[in-house]
Amino acid sequence: MLAIGVYFFREGIDTLDDYITAGRNAGGGFPMAIIAASLLATNNGNANVLGLPELAFTSGFGNLFWLVTGVVIVYSTMIYVGPKLYDTAASTLPDVAYSVYGSQRMRYIVTVWGVLRSLFFLAVELYGTSIVIEFIFGIPWQQVLIPAAIVITLYTMLGGIPAVGVSDIIQWSIIVIGTSAMIPVLFFTRGNFSNFVANNTPTSFASITPSLGPVELFALTLGAALWVYTDPSFVQRFLSARDRTSARRGAIGWIMVIYPWWILMGIIGVYGQAIAPEAGAQTILIAVTEGAFPAVVAAIVVTAIFAGTMSTADSQMNVISAMLINDVYKEFRPNQSDVHYLRMARFATVLAGIGGIVMAPLFASSILVMSLNLQMIFISGTVPAVIVGILWKGVPERAGFYSSLLGGGIALAWILLYGTAGLPVGGIAIQAVYPGMIVGLLLVFGLTLIIGRETEAKGVSA
Amino acid sequence: MTIADILILFASAVTIVVTAYLLLSYIRHRAITATNSD
């Protein structure tokens, strides 16, 4: 990874455009292969690499099957939305908001939601990696956190999004070797899935019949899927595409792989219930690896776990830097040289890495909860305003602004009142993202209908 | 072997083959880019 960072530092990064959009504005940009692999790698950090087998291990295959099916259906809409993001010719998510609404305050409010969310996600990934290393090697996580963060920060700082993209394709390849390739090995060493789990797991554990009801599954699906429309690091991939076709084909490649891969991660969790039923749920992937494979294969799987974390953490660092410099610093200090902005972007990457290191131990016991809260606030504050603005031409600026401000604000208030779990109503918990999204959508549509759609051209992206 | 087993193996093959395609596609892209810049 460091070699990749050094390579792009020496060969390919001369401007801020190179650093945050792979030189898209100068005829560069990512080909479809990088976009697809980068979406896959960024999408699947610790939460999925470890969390999906954990979900199947604890509650059976059925819930996971319907959850991932629903989420992928939502994700598939990015095949249409992704190229629309590319069409904005923006450089970051806040820049997309500016290009849609022509409004600096929209740029700033989306920057606030985006940077906060990405910073917490970065801290979650760094913390997650350190915990995994502690579990495997017995080294206290506090001693792992700083070296791990330094490595990730270094290659991200040196090589920018080109290094992040290329490292993503390598990291995703490692993830697939360590997980998808495990399935045929499990078939060979333990027996095929149907026979082995039928004889070693509770009845119906491996069936696709879910234990959760449809309303709960629908709620979980929305909560797990809606973020994809405005995730800053995801948006950055589409904005960095070489051309519209690459953006669309990259999204198709991502969808083609993500769905079977998620299913396979659930299958591994079910195998885990049969192989190591007494193991800890959060690390069942590791337990299956240790119980079923020789050391070399186990090493590859552990590497895959690290690759998942690195591929998500580097994306968060890069996009935090991009938003801080492109959407805040450049606005307050315009007319500086490109070399200057590039230097500041590298400095901001280091700041992001330090922020992740500081936040991880500060919030160690509650960081996952806090990142979930930020996720819900972020979705409510950006998805209605930005996506409706992209898809429905002429949405007035006030509609977008108040949708973003109050959608996110309502979600924040809901969390403060009812916590992450939400308000229990008739046996279902209504989490903050639902009132937040509803308010956001009502405002963007309602104010547009009241004020009337605008026909003038909006802001040109920075 | 049941249909479920076949589908699982097929899913494994899809992820591996498409990932390999992405990797090779990127290598080819780099080779073409390097040739054009020479």
Coordinates of C-alpha atoms in Angstrom, one line a residue:
Chain A
M1 CA 0.0 0.0 0.0
L2 CA 2.8 2.4 0.9
A3 CA 4.5 1.6 -2.4
I4 CA 1.3 2.5 -4.2
G5 CA 1.2 5.8 -2.3
V6 CA 4.8 6.6 -3.1
Y7 CA 4.3 5.7 -6.8
F8 CA 1.5 8.1 -7.3
F9 CA 3.2 10.8 -5.2
R10 CA 6.2 10.6 -7.6
E11 CA 4.4 10.0 -10.8
G12 CA 0.8 11.3 -10.9
I13 CA -0.3 13.9 -8.4
D14 CA 0.3 17.5 -9.5
T15 CA -3.0 19.2 -8.8
L16 CA -5.9 19.2 -6.4
D17 CA -8.0 17.7 -9.2
D18 CA -5.5 14.8 -9.4
Y19 CA -5.7 14.3 -5.6
I20 CA -9.5 14.3 -5.2
T21 CA -10.9 13.2 -8.6
A22 CA -8.0 11.4 -10.2
G23 CA -7.5 14.2 -12.7
R24 CA -10.9 13.9 -14.2
N25 CA -11.0 17.5 -15.3
A26 CA -7.7 17.1 -17.2
G27 CA -8.7 14.1 -19.2
G28 CA -8.0 11.5 -16.5
G29 CA -10.4 9.8 -14.2
F30 CA -11.1 6.3 -13.1
P31 CA -11.9 3.5 -15.6
M32 CA -14.9 1.3 -14.8
A33 CA -12.7 -1.4 -13.2
I34 CA -11.4 1.0 -10.5
I35 CA -14.9 2.4 -9.9
A36 CA -16.4 -1.1 -9.4
A37 CA -13.6 -2.4 -7.3
S38 CA -13.4 0.8 -5.3
L39 CA -17.1 0.8 -4.6
L40 CA -16.9 -2.9 -3.5
A41 CA -13.9 -2.3 -1.2
T42 CA -15.2 1.0 0.3
N43 CA -18.6 -0.6 0.8
N44 CA -17.2 -3.5 2.8
G45 CA -15.2 -2.6 5.8
N46 CA -15.2 -4.4 9.2
A47 CA -18.9 -3.9 9.5
N48 CA -19.6 -6.2 6.6
V49 CA -16.6 -8.5 6.5
L50 CA -17.1 -9.4 10.1
G51 CA -20.7 -8.3 10.6
L52 CA -22.4 -10.2 7.9
P53 CA -21.2 -13.6 9.1
E54 CA -22.1 -12.5 12.6
L55 CA -25.7 -11.7 11.5
A56 CA -26.2 -15.1 10.0
F57 CA -24.4 -16.8 12.9
T58 CA -26.7 -15.3 15.5
S59 CA -30.1 -15.2 13.7
G60 CA -29.9 -17.7 10.8
F61 CA -29.6 -17.2 7.1
G62 CA -33.2 -16.1 6.4
N63 CA -32.9 -12.6 7.9
L64 CA -29.6 -11.9 6.2
F65 CA -30.9 -13.2 2.8
W66 CA -33.9 -10.8 2.7
L67 CA -32.0 -7.9 4.2
V68 CA -29.2 -8.1 1.6
T69 CA -31.7 -8.7 -1.2
G70 CA -33.7 -5.6 -0.3
V71 CA -30.5 -3.5 0.1
V72 CA -29.1 -4.6 -3.3
I73 CA -32.4 -3.6 -4.9
V74 CA -32.0 -0.1 -3.5
Y75 CA -28.3 -0.1 -4.4
S76 CA -29.2 -1.0 -8.0
T77 CA -30.8 2.4 -8.5
M78 CA -27.2 3.8 -8.4
I79 CA -26.8 2.5 -11.9
Y80 CA -29.1 5.4 -12.8
V81 CA -28.1 7.9 -10.1
G82 CA -24.3 7.3 -10.4
P83 CA -24.0 8.7 -13.9
K84 CA -26.3 11.6 -12.9
L85 CA -23.7 12.4 -10.2
Y86 CA -21.0 12.3 -12.8
D87 CA -23.0 14.7 -15.0
T88 CA -22.8 17.4 -12.3
A89 CA -19.1 17.7 -13.0
A90 CA -18.7 18.5 -9.3
S91 CA -15.6 17.6 -7.3
T92 CA -17.1 16.5 -4.0
L93 CA -20.6 15.9 -2.5
P94 CA -21.0 19.4 -1.2
D95 CA -19.9 20.6 -4.6
V96 CA -22.7 18.5 -6.0
A97 CA -25.1 20.3 -3.7
Y98 CA -23.7 23.6 -4.9
S99 CA -24.0 22.7 -8.6
V100 CA -27.6 21.7 -8.0
Y101 CA -28.7 24.7 -6.0
G102 CA -26.1 27.4 -6.7
S103 CA -26.0 28.0 -3.0
Q104 CA -22.9 28.4 -0.8
R105 CA -25.0 27.6 2.3
M106 CA -26.0 24.3 0.8
R107 CA -22.3 23.6 0.2
Y108 CA -21.5 24.4 3.8
I109 CA -24.3 22.4 5.4
V110 CA -23.6 19.3 3.4
T111 CA -19.9 19.7 4.3
V112 CA -20.8 19.8 8.0
W113 CA -23.0 16.6 7.8
G114 CA -20.5 14.9 5.5
V115 CA -17.3 15.6 7.4
L116 CA -18.8 14.7 10.8
R117 CA -20.2 11.4 9.4
S118 CA -17.0 10.5 7.6
L119 CA -14.8 11.3 10.6
F120 CA -16.9 8.9 12.8
F121 CA -16.8 6.2 10.2
L122 CA -13.0 6.5 10.0
A123 CA -12.7 6.2 13.8
V124 CA -15.0 3.1 13.7
E125 CA -12.9 1.5 11.1
L126 CA -9.6 2.2 12.8
Y127 CA -11.0 1.1 16.1
G128 CA -12.4 -2.1 14.5
T129 CA -9.0 -3.0 13.0
S130 CA -7.3 -2.6 16.3
I131 CA -9.8 -4.7 18.1
V132 CA -9.4 -7.5 15.5
I133 CA -5.6 -7.4 15.8
E134 CA -6.0 -7.6 19.6
F135 CA -8.3 -10.6 19.3
I136 CA -6.0 -12.5 16.9
F137 CA -2.5 -11.6 18.2
G138 CA -3.2 -10.6 21.8
I139 CA -1.7 -7.1 21.3
P140 CA -3.7 -4.5 23.2
W141 CA -5.7 -2.4 20.7
Q142 CA -4.4 0.8 22.0
Q143 CA -0.9 -0.2 20.8
V144 CA -2.2 -1.2 17.4
L145 CA -4.3 1.8 16.6
I146 CA -1.5 4.4 16.0
P147 CA 0.8 2.2 13.7
A148 CA -2.2 1.0 11.7
A149 CA -3.5 4.6 11.3
I150 CA -0.1 5.9 10.3
V151 CA 0.2 3.4 7.5
I152 CA -3.2 4.2 6.1
T153 CA -2.7 7.9 6.5
L154 CA 0.7 7.8 4.8
Y155 CA -0.3 6.1 1.5
T156 CA -3.5 8.1 1.4
M157 CA -1.7 11.4 2.0
L158 CA 1.0 10.6 -0.6
G159 CA -1.1 9.3 -3.4
G160 CA -4.6 10.8 -3.0
I161 CA -7.6 9.2 -4.6
P162 CA -5.5 7.5 -7.3
A163 CA -3.6 5.6 -4.7
V164 CA -6.8 4.9 -2.8
G165 CA -8.5 3.6 -6.0
V166 CA -5.6 1.3 -7.0
S167 CA -5.2 0.0 -3.4
D168 CA -8.9 -0.6 -3.4
I169 CA -8.7 -3.0 -6.3
I170 CA -5.9 -4.9 -4.7
Q171 CA -7.6 -4.9 -1.3
W172 CA -10.9 -6.1 -2.9
S173 CA -9.0 -8.9 -4.6
I174 CA -7.5 -10.0 -1.3
I175 CA -11.0 -9.9 0.3
V176 CA -12.4 -12.1 -2.4
I177 CA -9.5 -14.6 -2.1
G178 CA -10.0 -14.7 1.7
T179 CA -13.8 -15.1 1.6
S180 CA -15.3 -16.2 -1.6
A181 CA -12.6 -18.7 -2.2
M182 CA -13.2 -20.1 1.2
I183 CA -16.5 -21.5 0.1
P184 CA -15.2 -24.3 -2.2
V185 CA -12.7 -25.1 0.5
L186 CA -15.5 -25.5 3.0
F187 CA -17.4 -27.7 0.6
F188 CA -14.3 -29.9 0.2
T189 CA -13.3 -30.1 3.8
R190 CA -16.6 -30.1 5.6
G191 CA -19.1 -31.3 3.0
N192 CA -21.5 -29.4 0.9
F193 CA -23.7 -26.7 2.5
S194 CA -27.0 -28.5 2.5
N195 CA -25.7 -31.7 4.1
F196 CA -23.3 -30.2 6.5
V197 CA -25.6 -27.6 8.0
A198 CA -28.6 -29.8 8.0
N199 CA -26.7 -32.2 10.3
N200 CA -25.0 -29.6 12.5
T201 CA -27.4 -26.6 12.9
P202 CA -30.8 -26.1 14.4
T203 CA -33.8 -26.8 12.1
S204 CA -34.5 -24.0 9.6
F205 CA -31.3 -22.1 10.6
A206 CA -30.1 -22.3 7.0
S207 CA -33.4 -21.7 5.3
I208 CA -34.3 -18.4 3.6
T209 CA -37.4 -18.1 5.9
P210 CA -36.7 -15.0 8.0
S211 CA -37.4 -14.8 11.7
L212 CA -38.1 -11.1 11.5
G213 CA -41.4 -9.7 10.2
P214 CA -41.7 -7.8 6.9
V215 CA -42.1 -4.4 8.5
E216 CA -38.9 -4.9 10.6
L217 CA -37.0 -6.2 7.5
F218 CA -38.2 -3.3 5.5
A219 CA -37.1 -0.8 8.2
L220 CA -33.7 -2.5 8.4
T221 CA -33.3 -2.5 4.7
L222 CA -34.0 1.3 4.4
G223 CA -31.6 2.0 7.2
A224 CA -28.9 -0.1 5.7
A225 CA -29.4 1.2 2.1
L226 CA -30.3 4.8 1.9
W227 CA -26.9 6.2 2.8
V228 CA -25.5 5.0 -0.5
Y229 CA -27.0 7.9 -2.4
T230 CA -25.0 10.6 -0.7
D231 CA -22.1 8.8 1.0
P232 CA -19.2 11.2 0.4
S233 CA -16.7 8.5 -0.5
F234 CA -19.2 6.7 -2.8
V235 CA -20.1 10.0 -4.6
Q236 CA -16.4 10.7 -5.0
R237 CA -16.0 7.5 -7.1
F238 CA -18.7 8.6 -9.5
L239 CA -17.3 12.1 -9.6
S240 CA -13.9 10.7 -10.5
A241 CA -15.1 8.6 -13.4
R242 CA -13.4 9.0 -16.8
D243 CA -16.7 9.4 -18.5
R244 CA -20.4 8.6 -18.0
T245 CA -20.1 5.1 -19.4
S246 CA -17.4 4.2 -16.9
A247 CA -19.6 5.5 -14.1
R248 CA -22.5 3.4 -15.1
R249 CA -20.5 0.3 -15.9
G250 CA -18.7 0.7 -12.6
A251 CA -22.0 0.7 -10.8
I252 CA -23.1 -2.4 -12.7
G253 CA -19.8 -4.2 -11.8
W254 CA -20.3 -3.3 -8.2
I255 CA -23.9 -4.7 -8.1
M256 CA -22.9 -7.9 -9.9
V257 CA -20.4 -8.8 -7.2
I258 CA -21.9 -7.3 -4.0
Y259 CA -25.0 -9.4 -4.0
P260 CA -23.4 -12.9 -4.4
W261 CA -20.6 -11.8 -2.1
W262 CA -23.0 -10.8 0.7
I263 CA -24.9 -14.1 0.3
L264 CA -21.6 -16.0 0.7
M265 CA -20.7 -14.1 3.8
G266 CA -24.0 -15.2 5.3
I267 CA -23.2 -18.8 4.2
I268 CA -19.9 -18.5 6.1
G269 CA -21.8 -17.4 9.2
V270 CA -24.1 -20.5 8.9
Y271 CA -21.1 -22.7 8.6
G272 CA -19.8 -21.0 11.7
Q273 CA -22.8 -22.1 13.7
A274 CA -22.1 -25.7 12.6
I275 CA -18.3 -25.5 13.1
A276 CA -17.9 -23.3 16.1
P277 CA -21.2 -22.7 17.8
E278 CA -19.5 -21.6 21.0
A279 CA -17.4 -18.9 19.3
G280 CA -17.9 -15.2 19.7
A281 CA -20.4 -13.9 17.1
Q282 CA -18.3 -10.8 16.2
T283 CA -15.3 -12.9 15.1
I284 CA -17.1 -15.9 13.8
L285 CA -15.3 -15.4 10.4
I286 CA -12.0 -15.9 12.2
A287 CA -13.3 -18.8 14.2
V288 CA -14.4 -20.6 11.0
T289 CA -11.0 -19.9 9.4
E290 CA -9.1 -21.2 12.3
G291 CA -11.3 -24.2 12.7
A292 CA -11.4 -25.2 9.0
F293 CA -8.2 -24.1 7.3
P294 CA -4.4 -24.5 7.5
A295 CA -2.4 -21.5 8.7
V296 CA -1.6 -20.1 5.2
V297 CA -5.3 -19.9 4.3
A298 CA -6.1 -18.4 7.7
A299 CA -3.4 -15.8 7.1
I300 CA -5.1 -14.8 3.9
V301 CA -8.4 -14.5 5.6
V302 CA -7.0 -12.3 8.3
T303 CA -5.3 -10.2 5.6
A304 CA -8.7 -9.9 4.0
I305 CA -10.2 -8.5 7.2
F306 CA -7.4 -5.8 7.3
A307 CA -7.9 -5.1 3.6
G308 CA -11.6 -4.4 4.3
T309 CA -10.7 -1.9 7.0
M310 CA -8.0 -0.2 5.1
S311 CA -10.1 0.2 2.0
T312 CA -12.9 2.0 3.9
A313 CA -10.6 4.0 6.2
D314 CA -8.5 5.4 3.3
S315 CA -11.6 6.5 1.4
Q316 CA -12.9 8.3 4.5
M317 CA -9.6 10.1 5.0
N318 CA -9.4 11.2 1.3
V319 CA -13.0 12.4 1.2
I320 CA -12.7 14.4 4.5
S321 CA -9.6 16.1 3.0
A322 CA -11.4 16.8 -0.3
M323 CA -14.4 18.4 1.4
L324 CA -12.4 20.5 3.8
I325 CA -10.1 21.9 1.1
N326 CA -12.4 22.0 -1.9
D327 CA -15.5 23.2 -0.1
V328 CA -14.2 25.2 2.9
Y329 CA -10.6 26.3 2.5
K330 CA -10.8 27.2 -1.2
E331 CA -13.9 29.4 -0.4
F332 CA -12.0 31.4 2.2
R333 CA -8.7 31.5 0.5
P334 CA -9.4 31.6 -3.2
N335 CA -6.9 32.4 -5.9
Q336 CA -4.1 30.3 -4.4
S337 CA -1.9 28.1 -6.6
D338 CA -2.8 24.5 -7.3
V339 CA 0.4 23.4 -5.6
H340 CA -0.8 25.3 -2.5
Y341 CA -4.2 23.6 -2.5
L342 CA -2.6 20.2 -3.1
R343 CA -0.3 20.8 -0.1
M344 CA -3.3 21.7 2.1
A345 CA -5.2 18.7 0.9
R346 CA -2.3 16.5 2.1
F347 CA -2.2 18.3 5.4
A348 CA -6.0 17.8 5.8
T349 CA -5.5 14.1 5.1
V350 CA -3.1 13.9 8.0
L351 CA -5.5 15.9 10.2
A352 CA -8.2 13.4 9.3
G353 CA -5.9 10.5 10.3
I354 CA -5.1 12.2 13.6
G355 CA -8.8 12.9 14.2
G356 CA -9.6 9.2 13.7
I357 CA -6.8 8.2 16.1
V358 CA -8.0 10.6 18.8
M359 CA -11.7 9.8 18.4
A360 CA -11.4 6.0 18.5
P361 CA -10.2 5.6 22.1
L362 CA -12.4 8.6 23.2
F363 CA -15.5 6.8 22.2
A364 CA -14.3 3.2 22.2
S365 CA -17.3 1.7 23.9
S366 CA -19.9 3.8 22.1
I367 CA -18.3 4.6 18.8
L368 CA -20.5 2.2 16.8
V369 CA -23.6 3.8 18.4
M370 CA -22.4 7.3 17.7
S371 CA -21.5 6.4 14.1
L372 CA -25.0 5.0 13.6
N373 CA -26.5 8.2 15.0
L374 CA -24.4 10.3 12.6
Q375 CA -25.4 8.0 9.7
M376 CA -29.1 8.6 10.4
I377 CA -28.6 12.4 10.7
F378 CA -26.5 12.4 7.6
I379 CA -29.0 10.5 5.5
S380 CA -31.9 12.7 6.6
G381 CA -29.9 15.9 6.0
T382 CA -28.5 15.0 2.5
V383 CA -30.4 12.3 0.6
P384 CA -33.7 14.2 0.1
A385 CA -32.1 17.5 -0.7
V386 CA -29.3 16.3 -2.9
I387 CA -30.9 13.4 -4.7
V388 CA -34.2 15.0 -5.4
G389 CA -32.3 18.1 -6.6
I390 CA -30.3 16.0 -9.0
L391 CA -33.3 14.0 -10.4
W392 CA -35.9 16.8 -10.5
K393 CA -34.7 19.9 -12.3
G394 CA -35.6 23.3 -10.9
V395 CA -35.9 22.6 -7.2
P396 CA -35.6 26.0 -5.6
E397 CA -32.7 26.6 -3.2
R398 CA -34.8 27.3 -0.2
A399 CA -36.5 23.9 -0.6
G400 CA -33.1 22.1 -0.6
F401 CA -31.7 24.2 2.2
Y402 CA -34.5 23.7 4.6
S403 CA -34.9 20.1 3.7
S404 CA -31.2 19.5 4.6
L405 CA -31.2 21.7 7.7
L406 CA -34.5 20.4 9.2
G407 CA -34.3 16.8 8.0
G408 CA -30.9 16.4 9.7
G409 CA -32.1 18.5 12.7
I410 CA -35.2 16.4 13.2
A411 CA -33.1 13.2 13.1
L412 CA -30.7 14.8 15.7
A413 CA -33.6 15.8 18.0
W414 CA -35.2 12.3 17.7
I415 CA -31.9 10.7 18.7
L416 CA -31.6 13.0 21.7
L417 CA -35.1 12.2 22.8
Y418 CA -35.4 8.5 22.0
G419 CA -31.8 7.3 21.5
T420 CA -30.4 5.2 18.7
A421 CA -33.0 2.5 19.1
G422 CA -35.8 5.0 18.4
L423 CA -39.4 5.4 19.6
P424 CA -41.3 2.2 20.3
V425 CA -44.7 2.2 18.6
G426 CA -46.8 -0.9 18.6
G427 CA -43.9 -3.3 18.9
I428 CA -41.8 -1.5 16.2
A429 CA -39.0 1.0 17.0
I430 CA -39.1 4.1 14.8
Q431 CA -35.5 5.2 14.4
A432 CA -34.5 8.8 13.7
V433 CA -33.8 8.3 10.0
Y434 CA -37.6 7.8 9.3
P435 CA -38.9 11.1 10.7
G436 CA -35.8 12.8 9.4
M437 CA -36.3 11.5 5.9
I438 CA -40.0 12.1 5.9
V439 CA -39.5 15.7 7.0
G440 CA -36.7 16.1 4.4
L441 CA -38.8 14.8 1.6
L442 CA -41.9 16.7 2.6
L443 CA -39.9 20.0 2.7
V444 CA -38.1 19.5 -0.6
F445 CA -41.2 18.5 -2.5
G446 CA -43.6 20.7 -0.6
L447 CA -41.6 23.9 -0.8
T448 CA -40.9 23.3 -4.5
L449 CA -44.6 23.0 -5.1
I450 CA -45.3 26.2 -3.1
I451 CA -42.4 28.3 -4.4
G452 CA -42.5 26.9 -7.9
R453 CA -39.7 25.3 -9.9
E454 CA -36.9 27.4 -11.1
T455 CA -35.9 27.5 -14.8
E456 CA -32.6 29.5 -14.5
A457 CA -29.2 27.6 -14.6
K458 CA -27.7 27.0 -11.2
G459 CA -24.2 27.3 -9.8
V460 CA -21.2 25.9 -11.7
S461 CA -19.1 23.6 -9.6
A462 CA -15.8 24.8 -8.1
Chain B
M1 CA -25.8 -31.8 -4.0
T2 CA -28.9 -29.6 -4.0
I3 CA -29.8 -26.5 -6.1
A4 CA -28.8 -24.4 -3.1
D5 CA -25.3 -25.9 -3.1
I6 CA -25.0 -25.2 -6.8
L7 CA -26.1 -21.6 -6.4
I8 CA -23.7 -21.1 -3.6
L9 CA -20.8 -22.4 -5.7
F10 CA -22.0 -20.3 -8.6
A11 CA -22.1 -17.2 -6.4
S12 CA -18.5 -17.9 -5.4
A13 CA -17.4 -18.3 -9.0
V14 CA -19.2 -15.1 -10.0
T15 CA -17.4 -13.0 -7.4
I16 CA -14.0 -14.5 -8.2
V17 CA -14.4 -14.3 -12.0
V18 CA -15.7 -10.7 -12.0
T19 CA -13.0 -9.6 -9.5
A20 CA -10.4 -11.2 -11.7
Y21 CA -11.9 -9.4 -14.7
L22 CA -11.8 -6.0 -12.9
L23 CA -8.1 -6.6 -12.0
L24 CA -7.1 -7.6 -15.5
S25 CA -9.2 -4.8 -17.0
Y26 CA -7.3 -2.3 -14.9
I27 CA -3.9 -3.8 -15.8
R28 CA -4.8 -3.5 -19.5
H29 CA -6.0 0.1 -19.0
R30 CA -2.6 0.9 -17.4
A31 CA -0.7 -0.8 -20.2
I32 CA -2.7 1.1 -22.9
T33 CA -2.2 4.4 -21.0
A34 CA 1.5 3.9 -20.7
T35 CA 1.8 3.0 -24.4
N36 CA -0.1 6.1 -25.4
S37 CA 2.0 8.4 -23.3
D38 CA 5.3 7.0 -24.7

